[in-house]
Structure formats: C-alpha cells, structure tokens
Coordinates of C-alpha atoms and ligand atoms in Angstrom, one line a residue:
M27 CA -16.5 23.7 -7.4
S28 CA -13.8 26.1 -6.4
A29 CA -16.3 27.7 -4.1
I30 CA -16.3 24.5 -2.0
W31 CA -12.5 24.4 -1.9
D32 CA -12.7 28.1 -0.8
Q33 CA -15.3 27.2 1.8
L34 CA -13.2 24.4 3.2
H35 CA -10.1 26.7 3.4
A36 CA -12.2 29.3 5.3
M37 CA -13.5 26.6 7.6
Q38 CA -10.0 25.4 8.3
A39 CA -8.9 29.0 9.1
D40 CA -11.8 29.1 11.6
V41 CA -10.9 25.9 13.4
A42 CA -7.1 26.1 13.2
Q43 CA -6.8 27.1 16.8
R44 CA -9.4 24.7 18.1
R45 CA -8.2 21.8 20.2
I46 CA -9.3 18.5 18.8
R47 CA -9.6 17.3 22.4
S48 CA -12.4 19.8 22.9
L49 CA -14.5 18.1 20.3
F50 CA -14.9 15.3 22.8
D51 CA -17.0 17.6 25.1
D52 CA -19.7 16.1 22.9
P53 CA -20.1 12.6 24.3
A54 CA -21.3 11.4 20.9
R55 CA -18.1 12.5 19.1
F56 CA -16.6 9.0 18.8
D57 CA -19.8 7.4 17.5
G58 CA -20.5 10.3 15.1
F59 CA -17.0 10.3 13.7
S60 CA -16.2 6.6 13.3
A61 CA -17.6 4.1 10.8
R62 CA -17.8 0.3 10.8
F63 CA -17.8 -2.3 8.1
D64 CA -17.7 -6.0 8.9
G65 CA -15.0 -6.5 11.5
I66 CA -13.3 -3.1 10.8
L67 CA -13.7 0.2 12.6
L68 CA -12.4 3.5 11.1
D69 CA -12.1 6.1 13.9
Y70 CA -11.5 9.6 12.6
S71 CA -12.7 11.4 15.7
K72 CA -9.2 12.4 16.6
T73 CA -9.1 14.9 13.7
N74 CA -10.4 18.5 13.5
I75 CA -13.1 17.4 11.1
D76 CA -16.5 18.4 12.5
A77 CA -20.0 17.8 11.1
A78 CA -20.0 21.0 8.9
I79 CA -16.5 20.2 7.6
R80 CA -17.5 16.6 6.8
A81 CA -20.6 17.9 5.0
A82 CA -18.4 20.2 2.9
L83 CA -15.9 17.5 2.1
I84 CA -18.8 15.2 1.0
A85 CA -20.1 18.0 -1.1
L86 CA -16.6 18.4 -2.6
A87 CA -16.6 14.7 -3.5
D88 CA -20.0 15.0 -5.2
A89 CA -19.0 18.2 -7.1
T90 CA -15.8 16.6 -8.4
G91 CA -17.7 13.7 -9.7
V92 CA -16.7 10.9 -7.4
P93 CA -20.0 8.9 -7.7
A94 CA -19.9 9.1 -11.5
A95 CA -16.2 8.2 -11.7
R96 CA -16.8 5.3 -9.3
A97 CA -19.6 4.0 -11.6
A98 CA -17.3 4.4 -14.6
M99 CA -14.5 2.5 -13.0
F100 CA -16.7 -0.5 -11.9
G101 CA -18.4 -0.3 -15.3
G102 CA -15.2 -0.9 -17.2
E103 CA -15.0 2.4 -18.9
P104 CA -11.6 3.6 -20.1
I105 CA -11.0 5.9 -17.2
N106 CA -7.2 5.6 -17.5
R107 CA -7.3 8.2 -20.3
T108 CA -3.5 8.6 -20.9
E109 CA -3.2 4.9 -21.6
G110 CA -6.7 4.4 -23.1
R111 CA -7.6 1.6 -20.7
A112 CA -10.2 0.5 -18.3
V113 CA -9.3 0.0 -14.7
L114 CA -10.7 -3.3 -13.5
H115 CA -8.7 -4.8 -10.7
T116 CA -12.1 -5.1 -9.1
A117 CA -13.0 -7.8 -11.7
L118 CA -10.1 -10.0 -10.5
R119 CA -11.9 -10.4 -7.2
A120 CA -15.4 -10.3 -8.4
P121 CA -17.7 -13.3 -7.9
A122 CA -17.5 -15.8 -10.7
D123 CA -21.1 -15.1 -11.8
A124 CA -20.5 -11.3 -12.1
E125 CA -20.9 -9.7 -15.5
I126 CA -18.3 -7.0 -16.2
A127 CA -17.9 -5.8 -19.8
V128 CA -15.0 -4.1 -21.5
D129 CA -15.9 -2.9 -25.0
G130 CA -19.1 -4.9 -24.8
R131 CA -17.4 -8.2 -23.8
N132 CA -17.8 -9.9 -20.4
V133 CA -14.3 -10.3 -19.0
M134 CA -15.3 -12.6 -16.2
P135 CA -15.0 -16.0 -18.1
D136 CA -11.3 -15.2 -18.7
V137 CA -10.8 -14.1 -15.1
V138 CA -12.5 -17.2 -13.7
A139 CA -10.6 -19.5 -16.1
T140 CA -7.2 -18.0 -15.0
R141 CA -8.2 -18.2 -11.4
S142 CA -8.9 -21.9 -11.7
R143 CA -5.7 -22.5 -13.6
M144 CA -3.8 -20.8 -10.8
A145 CA -5.7 -22.8 -8.1
H146 CA -4.9 -26.0 -10.0
F147 CA -1.2 -25.2 -10.3
A148 CA -0.9 -24.1 -6.7
T149 CA -2.7 -27.2 -5.5
V150 CA -0.4 -29.5 -7.6
L151 CA 2.7 -27.7 -6.3
R152 CA 1.6 -27.7 -2.7
S153 CA 0.6 -31.4 -2.8
G154 CA 4.1 -32.4 -4.0
A155 CA 2.6 -33.7 -7.3
F156 CA 4.5 -31.1 -9.3
K157 CA 8.0 -32.7 -9.7
A158 CA 11.0 -30.5 -9.9
Q159 CA 14.2 -32.3 -10.9
G160 CA 14.8 -33.0 -7.2
G161 CA 11.3 -34.0 -6.5
R162 CA 8.9 -32.1 -4.2
V163 CA 9.2 -28.3 -4.5
T164 CA 10.5 -26.8 -1.2
D165 CA 11.0 -23.2 -2.3
V166 CA 9.4 -20.7 -4.6
V167 CA 11.2 -17.5 -5.6
N168 CA 9.0 -14.7 -6.9
I169 CA 11.1 -12.4 -9.1
G170 CA 9.4 -9.1 -9.8
I171 CA 9.5 -5.4 -8.8
G172 CA 7.1 -2.7 -7.8
G173 CA 3.5 -4.0 -8.1
S174 CA 4.9 -7.4 -9.2
D175 CA 6.7 -7.7 -5.9
L176 CA 5.2 -5.5 -3.2
G177 CA 1.7 -6.9 -3.2
P178 CA 2.5 -10.6 -2.9
A179 CA 5.5 -10.0 -0.6
M180 CA 3.4 -7.8 1.7
A181 CA 0.4 -10.2 1.7
T182 CA 2.6 -13.3 2.1
A183 CA 4.2 -11.8 5.2
A184 CA 0.9 -10.5 6.6
L185 CA -0.7 -14.0 6.3
A186 CA 2.2 -16.0 7.8
P187 CA -0.1 -17.9 10.2
W188 CA -1.8 -19.4 7.2
H189 CA 1.4 -20.6 5.5
D190 CA 1.3 -24.3 4.9
G191 CA 2.9 -24.5 1.4
P192 CA 6.5 -24.3 0.2
R193 CA 8.7 -21.4 1.5
C194 CA 8.3 -18.2 -0.6
H195 CA 11.1 -15.7 -1.3
F196 CA 10.9 -12.4 -3.1
V197 CA 13.6 -10.9 -5.2
S198 CA 13.1 -7.4 -6.6
N199 CA 16.2 -5.3 -6.6
V200 CA 18.6 -5.4 -9.6
D201 CA 21.4 -5.2 -7.0
G202 CA 22.9 -8.7 -7.4
A203 CA 23.3 -8.9 -3.6
Q204 CA 19.6 -9.7 -3.2
I205 CA 19.4 -12.6 -5.7
H206 CA 22.8 -13.8 -4.6
D207 CA 21.8 -14.0 -1.0
T208 CA 18.4 -15.5 -1.8
L209 CA 19.6 -18.3 -4.1
A210 CA 22.6 -19.0 -1.8
G211 CA 20.3 -20.8 0.6
L212 CA 18.3 -22.7 -1.9
D213 CA 18.6 -26.0 -3.8
P214 CA 18.0 -25.4 -7.6
E215 CA 16.6 -29.0 -7.9
T216 CA 13.7 -28.3 -5.6
T217 CA 13.1 -24.6 -6.4
V218 CA 10.5 -23.1 -8.7
V219 CA 11.1 -19.5 -10.0
I220 CA 8.1 -17.3 -10.8
V221 CA 8.9 -14.4 -13.1
A222 CA 6.3 -11.8 -12.3
S223 CA 6.2 -8.9 -14.8
K224 CA 3.2 -7.3 -16.4
T225 CA 5.3 -6.1 -19.3
F226 CA 8.0 -8.8 -19.2
T227 CA 10.5 -6.0 -20.2
T228 CA 11.4 -4.5 -16.8
V229 CA 15.1 -4.6 -16.7
E230 CA 15.5 -5.5 -13.1
T231 CA 13.2 -8.4 -13.4
M232 CA 14.6 -9.7 -16.6
T233 CA 18.1 -9.4 -15.3
N234 CA 17.3 -11.3 -12.2
A235 CA 15.3 -13.9 -14.1
A236 CA 18.3 -14.6 -16.4
T237 CA 20.6 -14.9 -13.4
A238 CA 18.2 -17.4 -11.7
R239 CA 18.0 -19.4 -14.9
D240 CA 21.8 -19.6 -15.2
W241 CA 21.9 -20.6 -11.5
M242 CA 19.4 -23.4 -12.1
A243 CA 21.0 -24.5 -15.4
Q244 CA 24.2 -25.5 -13.5
T245 CA 22.4 -28.5 -12.0
V246 CA 19.0 -28.8 -13.6
A247 CA 18.7 -30.4 -17.0
D248 CA 15.6 -28.5 -18.0
P249 CA 15.4 -25.2 -16.0
G250 CA 12.5 -23.9 -18.1
A251 CA 10.3 -26.6 -16.6
Q252 CA 10.8 -25.0 -13.2
F253 CA 10.0 -21.5 -14.3
V254 CA 6.5 -19.9 -14.2
A255 CA 5.6 -16.5 -15.8
L256 CA 2.9 -14.1 -14.7
S257 CA 2.4 -11.5 -17.4
S258 CA 0.2 -9.6 -19.8
A259 CA 2.9 -10.1 -22.4
Q260 CA 2.5 -13.8 -23.0
E261 CA 4.6 -14.0 -26.2
R262 CA 7.6 -12.5 -24.4
A263 CA 7.1 -15.1 -21.6
A264 CA 7.1 -17.8 -24.3
A265 CA 10.2 -16.3 -25.9
F266 CA 12.0 -16.5 -22.5
G267 CA 11.4 -20.3 -22.7
I268 CA 8.4 -20.8 -20.4
A269 CA 5.8 -23.3 -21.7
P270 CA 2.3 -21.9 -22.1
E271 CA 0.8 -24.1 -19.4
R272 CA 3.0 -22.3 -16.9
V273 CA 2.2 -18.8 -18.2
F274 CA -0.6 -17.0 -16.3
G275 CA -1.8 -13.9 -18.2
F276 CA -3.9 -10.9 -17.3
A277 CA -5.4 -8.0 -19.2
D278 CA -4.0 -4.5 -19.6
W279 CA -6.8 -3.2 -17.5
V280 CA -5.0 -4.4 -14.4
G281 CA -2.4 -1.8 -13.2
G282 CA 0.8 -3.2 -11.7
R283 CA 0.2 -1.7 -8.3
Y284 CA -3.4 -3.1 -8.3
S285 CA -2.4 -6.6 -9.5
V286 CA -2.1 -8.8 -6.4
W287 CA -5.6 -10.1 -6.9
G288 CA -4.8 -12.1 -10.0
P289 CA -1.8 -14.0 -11.4
I290 CA 0.6 -11.7 -9.6
G291 CA -0.7 -13.2 -6.4
L292 CA 0.3 -16.7 -7.3
S293 CA 3.1 -16.9 -4.8
L294 CA 0.7 -15.9 -2.1
M295 CA -1.8 -18.5 -3.3
I296 CA 1.0 -21.1 -3.2
A297 CA 1.9 -20.1 0.4
I298 CA -1.6 -20.1 1.9
G299 CA -3.5 -22.3 -0.5
P300 CA -6.4 -21.5 -3.0
D301 CA -9.1 -21.5 -0.3
E302 CA -7.5 -18.8 1.8
F303 CA -6.6 -16.9 -1.3
A304 CA -10.3 -17.0 -2.2
A305 CA -11.1 -15.5 1.2
F306 CA -8.6 -12.7 0.5
L307 CA -10.4 -12.0 -2.8
D308 CA -13.8 -12.2 -1.1
G309 CA -12.7 -9.7 1.5
A310 CA -11.7 -7.3 -1.2
A311 CA -14.9 -7.9 -3.2
S312 CA -17.0 -7.1 0.0
M313 CA -15.1 -3.8 0.3
D314 CA -15.9 -3.1 -3.4
A315 CA -19.6 -3.6 -2.7
H316 CA -19.4 -1.4 0.4
F317 CA -17.5 1.3 -1.5
R318 CA -20.2 1.2 -4.3
D319 CA -23.2 1.1 -2.1
A320 CA -22.7 2.7 1.3
P321 CA -23.7 6.4 1.8
P322 CA -20.6 8.7 2.0
D323 CA -20.8 9.3 5.7
E324 CA -20.7 5.5 6.3
N325 CA -18.3 4.7 3.5
L326 CA -14.9 3.8 4.7
P327 CA -12.9 4.5 1.6
V328 CA -14.7 7.8 1.0
L329 CA -14.2 8.9 4.7
L330 CA -10.5 7.9 4.7
A331 CA -10.1 9.8 1.4
L332 CA -11.8 12.9 2.8
A333 CA -9.6 12.8 5.9
G334 CA -6.6 12.6 3.4
I335 CA -7.9 15.6 1.4
W336 CA -8.5 17.6 4.6
H337 CA -5.0 17.0 5.9
R338 CA -3.1 17.4 2.7
Q339 CA -4.9 19.8 0.5
I340 CA -6.8 21.9 3.1
C341 CA -4.5 21.9 6.1
G342 CA -1.4 21.6 4.0
Y343 CA 0.4 18.8 5.8
P344 CA 2.9 17.4 3.2
T345 CA 3.2 13.8 4.5
R346 CA 1.2 11.2 6.2
A347 CA 2.5 8.3 8.3
V348 CA 1.1 4.8 8.1
L349 CA 1.8 3.0 11.4
P350 CA 0.6 -0.6 11.6
Y351 CA 0.7 -1.9 15.1
D352 CA 0.9 -5.3 13.5
Q353 CA 4.4 -6.7 12.8
R354 CA 3.1 -8.9 10.0
L355 CA 2.1 -5.7 8.2
A356 CA 5.7 -4.5 8.2
L357 CA 5.7 -4.2 4.4
L358 CA 2.4 -2.4 4.2
P359 CA 3.9 1.1 4.4
A360 CA 6.1 0.2 1.4
Y361 CA 3.1 -1.3 -0.5
L362 CA 1.1 1.9 0.3
Q363 CA 3.9 4.1 -0.8
Q364 CA 3.7 2.6 -4.3
L365 CA -0.1 2.5 -4.3
E366 CA -0.5 6.1 -3.2
M367 CA 2.5 7.9 -4.6
E368 CA 2.7 6.2 -8.0
S369 CA -1.1 6.8 -8.3
N370 CA -1.5 10.4 -7.0
G371 CA 2.0 11.8 -7.2
K372 CA 1.1 13.8 -10.3
R373 CA 1.5 17.5 -11.3
V374 CA -1.1 17.8 -14.0
G375 CA -4.8 17.0 -14.1
M376 CA -6.7 14.7 -16.6
D377 CA -6.7 17.5 -19.1
G378 CA -2.9 18.1 -18.9
A379 CA -3.2 21.4 -17.2
D380 CA -1.2 22.1 -14.1
L381 CA -2.8 21.1 -10.8
T382 CA -3.9 24.1 -8.9
R383 CA -3.4 22.4 -5.5
P384 CA -0.9 20.0 -4.0
S385 CA -0.9 16.4 -5.4
G386 CA -1.1 13.4 -3.0
P387 CA 1.1 13.4 0.0
V388 CA 4.4 11.7 0.8
V389 CA 3.4 8.4 2.4
W390 CA 5.8 6.7 4.8
G391 CA 5.8 4.6 7.9
A392 CA 7.0 1.6 9.9
P393 CA 5.4 -0.8 12.3
G394 CA 4.7 0.1 15.9
T395 CA 6.1 -0.2 18.4
N396 CA 9.4 0.0 16.7
G397 CA 8.7 3.5 15.2
Q398 CA 8.2 4.8 18.7
H399 CA 11.8 4.3 19.5
A400 CA 12.9 5.9 16.3
F401 CA 11.0 8.7 14.6
F402 CA 8.0 9.3 16.9
Q403 CA 10.0 12.0 18.6
L404 CA 9.4 14.2 15.5
L405 CA 5.7 13.2 15.4
H406 CA 5.2 14.5 18.9
Q407 CA 7.6 17.5 19.1
G408 CA 8.8 18.3 15.6
T409 CA 7.7 21.6 14.0
D410 CA 5.9 19.8 11.1
I411 CA 2.5 18.2 11.7
V412 CA 2.3 14.6 10.3
P413 CA -1.2 13.1 10.3
C414 CA -0.9 9.5 11.4
E415 CA -2.8 6.5 10.4
F416 CA -2.7 3.8 13.0
M417 CA -3.7 0.2 12.4
V418 CA -4.3 -2.4 15.1
A419 CA -6.1 -5.7 15.7
A420 CA -8.1 -6.6 18.7
E421 CA -6.6 -10.0 18.7
G422 CA -3.2 -11.5 17.8
H423 CA -2.5 -14.9 16.5
E424 CA -0.4 -16.1 19.5
P425 CA -2.8 -17.0 22.3
D426 CA 0.1 -17.9 24.5
L427 CA 1.5 -14.4 24.1
A428 CA -1.6 -12.4 24.8
H429 CA 0.3 -10.2 27.2
H430 CA 2.5 -9.0 24.2
H431 CA -0.7 -8.1 22.3
A432 CA -2.1 -6.2 25.2
L433 CA 1.1 -4.1 25.3
L434 CA 0.9 -3.6 21.6
V435 CA -2.7 -2.3 21.7
A436 CA -1.9 -0.1 24.7
N437 CA 1.0 1.5 22.9
C438 CA -1.0 2.2 19.8
L439 CA -3.8 3.9 21.7
A440 CA -1.4 5.8 23.9
Q441 CA 0.3 7.3 20.8
S442 CA -2.9 8.7 19.2
E443 CA -3.9 10.0 22.7
A444 CA -0.6 11.6 23.3
L445 CA -0.6 13.2 19.8
M446 CA -4.0 14.7 20.4
T447 CA -3.8 15.6 24.0
G448 CA -0.2 16.6 24.4
R449 CA 1.3 18.0 27.7
S450 CA 1.0 21.6 28.6
L451 CA 3.8 23.8 30.1
E452 CA 1.9 23.9 33.4
E453 CA 1.9 20.1 33.5
A454 CA 5.5 19.9 32.6
R455 CA 6.4 22.5 35.3
A456 CA 4.4 20.5 37.8
L457 CA 6.5 17.4 36.9
M458 CA 9.7 19.4 37.4
A459 CA 8.6 20.8 40.7
A460 CA 7.8 17.2 41.8
R461 CA 11.4 16.4 41.1
G462 CA 12.6 19.3 43.2
L463 CA 13.7 21.5 40.3
E464 CA 13.1 25.3 40.6
G465 CA 13.7 28.6 38.9
A466 CA 15.1 29.0 35.4
E467 CA 16.4 25.5 35.2
A468 CA 12.9 24.1 36.0
V469 CA 11.4 26.3 33.2
M470 CA 14.0 25.3 30.7
Q471 CA 13.7 21.6 31.5
A472 CA 9.9 21.9 31.5
R473 CA 9.9 23.5 28.0
H474 CA 11.7 20.4 26.6
R475 CA 9.0 18.2 28.0
V476 CA 6.0 20.1 26.5
F477 CA 4.0 18.2 23.9
P478 CA 2.0 20.7 21.8
G479 CA -0.6 18.0 21.0
N480 CA -3.5 18.8 18.7
R481 CA -1.9 16.4 16.1
P482 CA -4.5 14.5 14.1
S483 CA -4.7 10.8 13.6
V484 CA -7.1 8.2 12.3
T485 CA -7.1 4.6 13.6
L486 CA -8.2 1.5 11.6
A487 CA -9.0 -1.2 14.1
Y488 CA -10.0 -4.7 13.2
D489 CA -10.8 -7.9 14.9
R490 CA -8.0 -10.1 13.6
L491 CA -5.7 -10.0 10.6
T492 CA -7.2 -12.8 8.5
P493 CA -7.1 -13.3 4.7
R494 CA -10.5 -11.7 4.4
R495 CA -9.6 -8.7 6.6
L496 CA -6.4 -8.1 4.7
G497 CA -8.3 -8.2 1.4
Q498 CA -10.7 -5.6 2.8
I499 CA -7.9 -3.4 4.2
V500 CA -6.0 -3.4 0.9
A501 CA -9.1 -2.7 -1.2
L502 CA -10.1 0.1 1.3
Y503 CA -6.8 1.8 0.5
E504 CA -7.1 1.3 -3.2
H505 CA -10.5 3.0 -3.2
R506 CA -9.2 5.7 -0.9
V507 CA -6.5 6.5 -3.4
F508 CA -9.1 6.5 -6.3
V509 CA -11.4 8.9 -4.5
E510 CA -8.5 11.3 -3.7
G511 CA -7.4 11.2 -7.3
V512 CA -10.9 12.0 -8.6
I513 CA -11.2 14.9 -6.2
L514 CA -7.9 16.2 -7.4
G515 CA -8.9 15.7 -11.0
L516 CA -5.8 13.6 -11.9
N517 CA -5.3 10.2 -13.4
S518 CA -4.4 7.7 -10.6
F519 CA -3.7 4.9 -13.0
D520 CA -0.7 5.9 -15.1
Q521 CA 2.9 6.4 -14.0
W522 CA 4.7 8.4 -16.6
G523 CA 7.0 9.8 -13.9
V524 CA 9.0 6.6 -13.8
E525 CA 10.0 6.7 -17.5
L526 CA 12.7 9.3 -17.7
G527 CA 15.0 7.6 -15.1
K528 CA 14.6 4.3 -17.0
E529 CA 15.6 5.9 -20.3
L530 CA 18.6 7.6 -18.8
A531 CA 19.7 4.4 -17.0
T532 CA 19.7 2.6 -20.3
A533 CA 21.8 5.3 -21.9
L534 CA 24.3 5.4 -19.0
G535 CA 25.0 1.6 -19.2
P536 CA 27.6 2.0 -22.1
V537 CA 29.0 5.2 -20.5
L538 CA 29.7 3.3 -17.3
S539 CA 31.2 0.4 -19.1
G540 CA 33.5 2.8 -21.0
E541 CA 32.0 1.9 -24.4
E542 CA 30.8 5.5 -24.8
P543 CA 32.1 8.8 -23.5
A544 CA 30.2 10.8 -20.9
G545 CA 29.7 13.4 -23.7
D546 CA 27.4 16.2 -22.7
K547 CA 26.5 14.8 -19.3
D548 CA 26.3 17.4 -16.6
G549 CA 29.5 17.8 -14.5
S550 CA 28.1 15.9 -11.5
T551 CA 27.0 12.9 -13.5
A552 CA 30.2 12.8 -15.4
G553 CA 32.3 13.1 -12.2
L554 CA 30.3 10.3 -10.6
V555 CA 30.8 8.1 -13.7
A556 CA 34.5 8.7 -13.5
F557 CA 34.6 7.7 -9.9
L558 CA 32.3 4.6 -10.2
R559 CA 33.6 3.3 -13.6
R560 CA 35.4 0.0 -13.2
Ligands
LIG609 O1 5.3 -5.7 -13.8 P1 6.3 -4.9 -14.5 O2 5.8 -4.6 -15.9 O3 7.6 -5.6 -14.5 O4 6.4 -3.5 -13.8 C1 6.8 -3.4 -12.5 C2 6.6 -2.1 -12.0 O5 7.3 -1.1 -12.7 C3 6.4 0.1 -12.9 O6 5.9 0.1 -14.1 C4 7.2 1.3 -12.6 O7 8.4 1.3 -13.3 C5 5.3 -0.2 -11.9 O8 4.2 0.6 -12.2 C6 5.2 -1.6 -11.9 O9 4.4 -2.1 -10.8

C-alpha cells in the first residue's frame, strides 16, 4: 500500500508545475472530471487530478480497504473500535422496511417507533394542540452543543423557506450571554425547551438547561411539562424531571456529530414539519444508496474524499475552505468543522501507532459573496494554497429577486475561474500601460496585480436547496469524511481529543472561585487565574 502512496507523491512531483488550465485543452475535461447524482453536480475538473492520478487514488481507496469498511459500517459492525460501537447514523434515515442488525437484532423497529413518536409530538406542537401554560407554543429553544446543536441549527437555517411551525432558537454556549439574550425575547408561558444531549452530562448543556428551568419556574407552575429531552441517557433525562413521554432516546451507535437524522433533529422537524423532515431523511438515504452502489469514478462521496486526500496528504495543503454561495448555508462551515475535524483530526491510527502522514485538514469557511470582501485576498495572492470547495444552487427561493441570484452565481463561478486562471505579469503590465503608467512604477504596480492562479477548487452545484437536497449534501460530506478516515487508517468516530480540556476545566472551577489554591498550575495559568478571579 505504501507503494501507491509513493506513486502518488511521484505523480504529484511530475505535475506540480503543470497549469490546471492546460487540462482544458482536452474538450472532454469537464465531462470526464465531474459526476452527477440526482440534482447534484460535483465538478472537480479545476484540480490537477488527471486520469492517471484518479486511477491511483481509486487504487489507494481499494488498497486501504474502503469497500470492506463501507460494508462493515452499513452492516452494523463495531467499527468504532475505541468505543466498541457500531456506526449506524445511516439507520436513522433508512426506509422503515430496511433490516439493519446490531449484534443480531434488527434496530429498525426502534428507529421507526421513535420517528413516529417524534412526528406525533411535532404535529401536536405545530397544530397548537400541545398546551403550554400560556396556550399555543410560539417558541422552541433547543439547548445543546456540538452535534446536539450544529446539525439542527444549520439545517433549520438552511430550510427557512419551509418554516411554518413555531420559531426555533438555539442556545449552545455556556456563556450566559447567549441564554440571557435568547430568553430575554421570549414568553416562558408559550415556550418549549428541548434539552438535546446524547450523554445528558455535558456541562454547558446542563448549565443552560438549569438556567432555562429557573427562568420558566418564575411564571410557569409546572416547568417540567414544557421541557423535552433528546438523549441516549434516558434515566438522566428522567432525573432532570422530564416525563418519559417527552424523552426521545437513541442508541449509542449514533455519534453526536452524525445525529441530526434522529431525535436531535426534533427542532428541525418542529420548524418544517414531519413531511419535509422525511424528505430530508429520504435525501440522505438516497445518498447512502449512491455511496454504497456507485462505481468509484461516479461516486460523489468517494470522489470528494479522493480530492481531499490529493490536496491534503499528497499536495500538502494544510487547510481547505468551504464556501457556500448560499446564505442559508451560513452555518454549514461550522457544521463541517465539527464533522471533519472531530472525525479526522487524529494523530494515531486504529492500532494506536502514530500516523505516518498528516491527519485531516483544518476546515474553515464562510458564505460567499461575503468572504470575497474579507479573506479571499489571501486565497488569491497569499503564499499558502487553500483548496476551495464552492457550493451553489441554480435557483434561489426568491423569484422576485432573481437578479440577486444571477449575481451570486456569477460571483461563485468567477472566483473558481480566477483561482485557476490567475493573471500573468504581462497581463498586469498591459493593464498598467493602458492607464498610462511606465517604467519602474508600472512594474511595481503590475507585480501587486499579478494572480499566480493554478489554485485548485471543486464546485458542488445543485438545482435548489430543498430538504431532500440538503439531506443529500450532508450525507455526502459524512461519507466523504468516512472515506478519508479509512484511507488514513484512523477512527473517524471517537473524539478523545476533547476530554483533557473538560477535565481541566472541572478542576479549575474551584481554583477560580478561590476555594482551592492554584497549586502547581503553570505560571501562565496561575497568572490568568489571579487576574480573572472575582
Ligand atoms: O450531546 P452531548 O452528549 O451533550 O455532546 C455534545 C458534543 O460534545 C462532544 O462530545 C465533544 O465534547 C461532541 O462530540 C458532541 O457532539
């Protein structure tokens, strides 16, 4: 297998000076290096991947066991080795009649039962039949963090055109500013609070949940009746005082960052309704089938993963930017940061030995066109190369504002073109000459206006951002992360790297309150404690 890695590095050295633009001398370049599924087009023709490199990348995926690992994941095997668990978020969106076994038991009856309990609850709440102390529920506050926040918050914002339920708010940070500002605008008598936590121990969520309960208790006689829990830890939810009929559980084979498809998606279901939520699940399930069945050179998650491996592990680019030209996907970069970096930000392989190559990249981004007026300067002229992943819809949701959408699309395409094509010194000098500049000043000014180009990007284009399309896009990224993780030989489904900070924060609480001395804390931490202690 290391022979294929070596081969890819050698291929990269061979093509390092090649202009991506020159690949379009072949009129079939776009068709040969793009793939379609349903209403989605993945264009990776603006990368330096050619047919031989793609073949080697596919051989790498085979040699590292991607097909077998994929079968093991869909088959419910305990592929999350460090936690001894299956990885079955795909079951949450599988058709009701699917049969998916964990330890010999079909999990689908439980999944389907929870799905219909959620749908019933959402329908009752949306219809006004669920009576809060003040009558019809006007507002829902989802309290959760990480995967218990980012998925539903991202998807709820993305699907705003489908909102016809109560207003949904999301509180995640333990910073009291967020819950203060959120609750300040709400009426406790018409608000329902959803406590979303797989473990029901996460300190941020439990602190916010207690604050929300105190807030509600000031005017509501039975605040527990307006609380809902989404959790794998059903006893802890009960101990918090939430009645079992408002506790929606899920199994430990659903990872936090993969959990929007089940109970953690309840706030989204309340916002858009069970039917549209079902379309979101169906979209994801269709991407699951595509990922399972399509040949690698037509398989969107595999191709996106191979482009990721090429740019990060072979070319050595340390970050990648996600740039949705779709304002309603403004939270997608944050969602993908958790999905990708919590999954593949690891330093050892499955066997515990050090990785011999870089882990997954730093993922960052912001919606276009805003980013163009902020950090795109570095993307075009900085000394680091940042592979960009653009996203754009053919159609917006505002027919009266079609001219806005036309500008949005033009800007998206202009950016990937500019990144690839750039502007040479000769072209820049011609521009200066046209402005009447001459001599050394013209050269200096021209050099500032050179764009080196040859900067790779992929574009994910889709017809329109619907619940189904969003489900497909999110599942596409989930599987992309999985494929990259398998190729790197790491466990994409644990997150031990978040533990140490949690432990130290717990220990620092009494130090900050003055109950305990700073003791053997390092000088910086002790100095900061002294400054911040009140
Ligand atoms: O849903 P929980 O158990 O509150 O966890 C929230 C988040 O915290 C993490 O465990 C990281 O600390 C994430 O993986 C998870 O999504």
